[in-house]
Each structure stands twice: as C-alpha cells, then as structure tokens.
PDB file of C-alpha atoms in Angstrom:
ATOM      1  CA  MET A1354     -12.098-131.204 -11.528  1.00 92.00           C
ATOM      2  CA  ARG A1355     -14.715-133.339  -9.861  1.00 94.00           C
ATOM      3  CA  ILE A1356     -18.406-132.542 -10.303  1.00 97.00           C
ATOM      4  CA  THR A1357     -20.939-134.061  -7.927  1.00 96.00           C
ATOM      5  CA  VAL A1358     -24.687-133.772  -8.431  1.00 96.00           C
ATOM      6  CA  ASP A1359     -27.262-134.501  -5.754  1.00 97.00           C
ATOM      7  CA  HIS A1360     -29.945-135.897  -8.058  1.00 94.00           C
ATOM      8  CA  GLU A1361     -32.441-136.007  -5.182  1.00 95.00           C
ATOM      9  CA  ALA A1362     -32.096-132.239  -4.700  1.00 96.00           C
ATOM     10  CA  CYS A1363     -31.953-131.352  -8.410  1.00 96.00           C
ATOM     11  CA  ASP A1364     -35.330-130.078  -9.582  1.00 93.00           C
ATOM     12  CA  GLY A1365     -34.474-129.875 -13.288  1.00 93.00           C
ATOM     13  CA  LEU A1366     -34.660-126.122 -13.716  1.00 94.00           C
ATOM     14  CA  GLY A1367     -31.595-126.209 -15.981  1.00 95.00           C
ATOM     15  CA  GLN A1368     -29.845-123.057 -14.836  1.00 97.00           C
ATOM     16  CA  CYS A1369     -26.552-124.949 -14.920  1.00 97.00           C
ATOM     17  CA  ALA A1370     -27.178-125.950 -18.554  1.00 97.00           C
ATOM     18  CA  LEU A1371     -27.764-122.313 -19.467  1.00 97.00           C
ATOM     19  CA  VAL A1372     -24.440-121.269 -17.928  1.00 98.00           C
ATOM     20  CA  ALA A1373     -22.315-124.223 -19.088  1.00 98.00           C
ATOM     21  CA  PRO A1374     -24.091-126.155 -21.871  1.00 98.00           C
ATOM     22  CA  GLU A1375     -20.793-127.846 -22.777  1.00 97.00           C
ATOM     23  CA  VAL A1376     -20.939-129.691 -19.444  1.00 98.00           C
ATOM     24  CA  PHE A1377     -24.572-129.829 -18.257  1.00 98.00           C
ATOM     25  CA  ALA A1378     -27.768-130.872 -20.054  1.00 97.00           C
ATOM     26  CA  LEU A1379     -31.224-132.085 -19.138  1.00 95.00           C
ATOM     27  CA  ASP A1380     -32.460-135.301 -20.728  1.00 94.00           C
ATOM     28  CA  ASP A1381     -36.055-135.895 -21.858  1.00 92.00           C
ATOM     29  CA  ASP A1382     -37.047-136.743 -18.278  1.00 90.00           C
ATOM     30  CA  GLU A1383     -35.457-133.503 -16.998  1.00 88.00           C
ATOM     31  CA  ARG A1384     -32.707-135.506 -15.291  1.00 93.00           C
ATOM     32  CA  LEU A1385     -29.376-133.729 -15.245  1.00 95.00           C
ATOM     33  CA  GLN A1386     -26.615-135.199 -17.397  1.00 96.00           C
ATOM     34  CA  VAL A1387     -23.006-134.160 -16.785  1.00 97.00           C
ATOM     35  CA  VAL A1388     -19.931-134.550 -18.971  1.00 95.00           C
ATOM     36  CA  PRO A1389     -17.722-136.787 -16.802  1.00 88.00           C
ATOM     37  CA  ASP A1390     -14.369-135.125 -17.471  1.00 90.00           C
ATOM     38  CA  PRO A1391     -14.807-131.581 -18.804  1.00 95.00           C
ATOM     39  CA  ALA A1392     -11.891-129.698 -20.316  1.00 95.00           C
ATOM     40  CA  PRO A1393      -9.847-127.732 -17.762  1.00 94.00           C
ATOM     41  CA  GLU A1394     -10.560-124.452 -19.546  1.00 96.00           C
ATOM     42  CA  LEU A1395     -14.248-124.884 -18.645  1.00 97.00           C
ATOM     43  CA  ALA A1396     -13.552-124.847 -14.894  1.00 96.00           C
ATOM     44  CA  ASP A1397     -14.743-121.277 -14.344  1.00 96.00           C
ATOM     45  CA  LYS A1398     -17.978-121.957 -16.252  1.00 97.00           C
ATOM     46  CA  VAL A1399     -18.581-125.133 -14.238  1.00 97.00           C
ATOM     47  CA  VAL A1400     -18.145-123.243 -10.966  1.00 97.00           C
ATOM     48  CA  ALA A1401     -20.487-120.496 -12.216  1.00 98.00           C
ATOM     49  CA  ALA A1402     -23.044-123.137 -13.219  1.00 98.00           C
ATOM     50  CA  ALA A1403     -22.884-124.696  -9.748  1.00 97.00           C
ATOM     51  CA  ARG A1404     -23.455-121.269  -8.207  1.00 98.00           C
ATOM     52  CA  ALA A1405     -26.427-120.703 -10.526  1.00 98.00           C
ATOM     53  CA  CYS A1406     -28.204-123.793  -9.197  1.00 97.00           C
ATOM     54  CA  PRO A1407     -31.092-122.489  -7.066  1.00 97.00           C
ATOM     55  CA  VAL A1408     -31.164-125.629  -4.906  1.00 97.00           C
ATOM     56  CA  ARG A1409     -27.359-126.025  -4.633  1.00 97.00           C
ATOM     57  CA  ALA A1410     -27.467-129.569  -6.054  1.00 97.00           C
ATOM     58  CA  ILE A1411     -24.038-129.258  -7.726  1.00 97.00           C
ATOM     59  CA  SER A1412     -20.676-129.219  -6.026  1.00 97.00           C
ATOM     60  CA  VAL A1413     -17.313-128.785  -7.720  1.00 97.00           C
ATOM     61  CA  GLU A1414     -13.870-129.691  -6.475  1.00 94.00           C
ATOM     62  CA  ARG A1415     -10.966-128.307  -8.430  1.00 83.00           C
ATOM     63  CA  ALA A1416      -7.976-130.579  -8.816  1.00 75.00           C
TER      64      ALA A1416
END
C-alpha cells in the first residue's frame, strides 16, 4: 500500500492518528508522521484514517 500525504493541506487535526495510531502520528510541531510501510493487515484502518481526514490530505493506493 502506498500512502501519500499533502503536507501543505494537512492542518494537524490528527483525526487520522485517532483512527490508525499504528500508522499516523503528529510530531511536536503538529506535522504528520507516517509509518513508511505499514503491515498489510492495517490496510482497512489506513483507508478509514484517510477518509477521516477533514481536509482530504491523505490518499491511499492499495497494491
């Protein structure tokens, strides 16, 4: 799976981190950090996290 984040659009609300904390986290500057190669069994959570983003800054492509 390939996760792409538009850091210009991301406003640091952290909804993605609430849905999939194994993959998404906010650093001290509220910049989104993403696990580069999440486990395949997390795919549904990653997609749900992308959908939870209020500004649609995350896109996911399944392999």
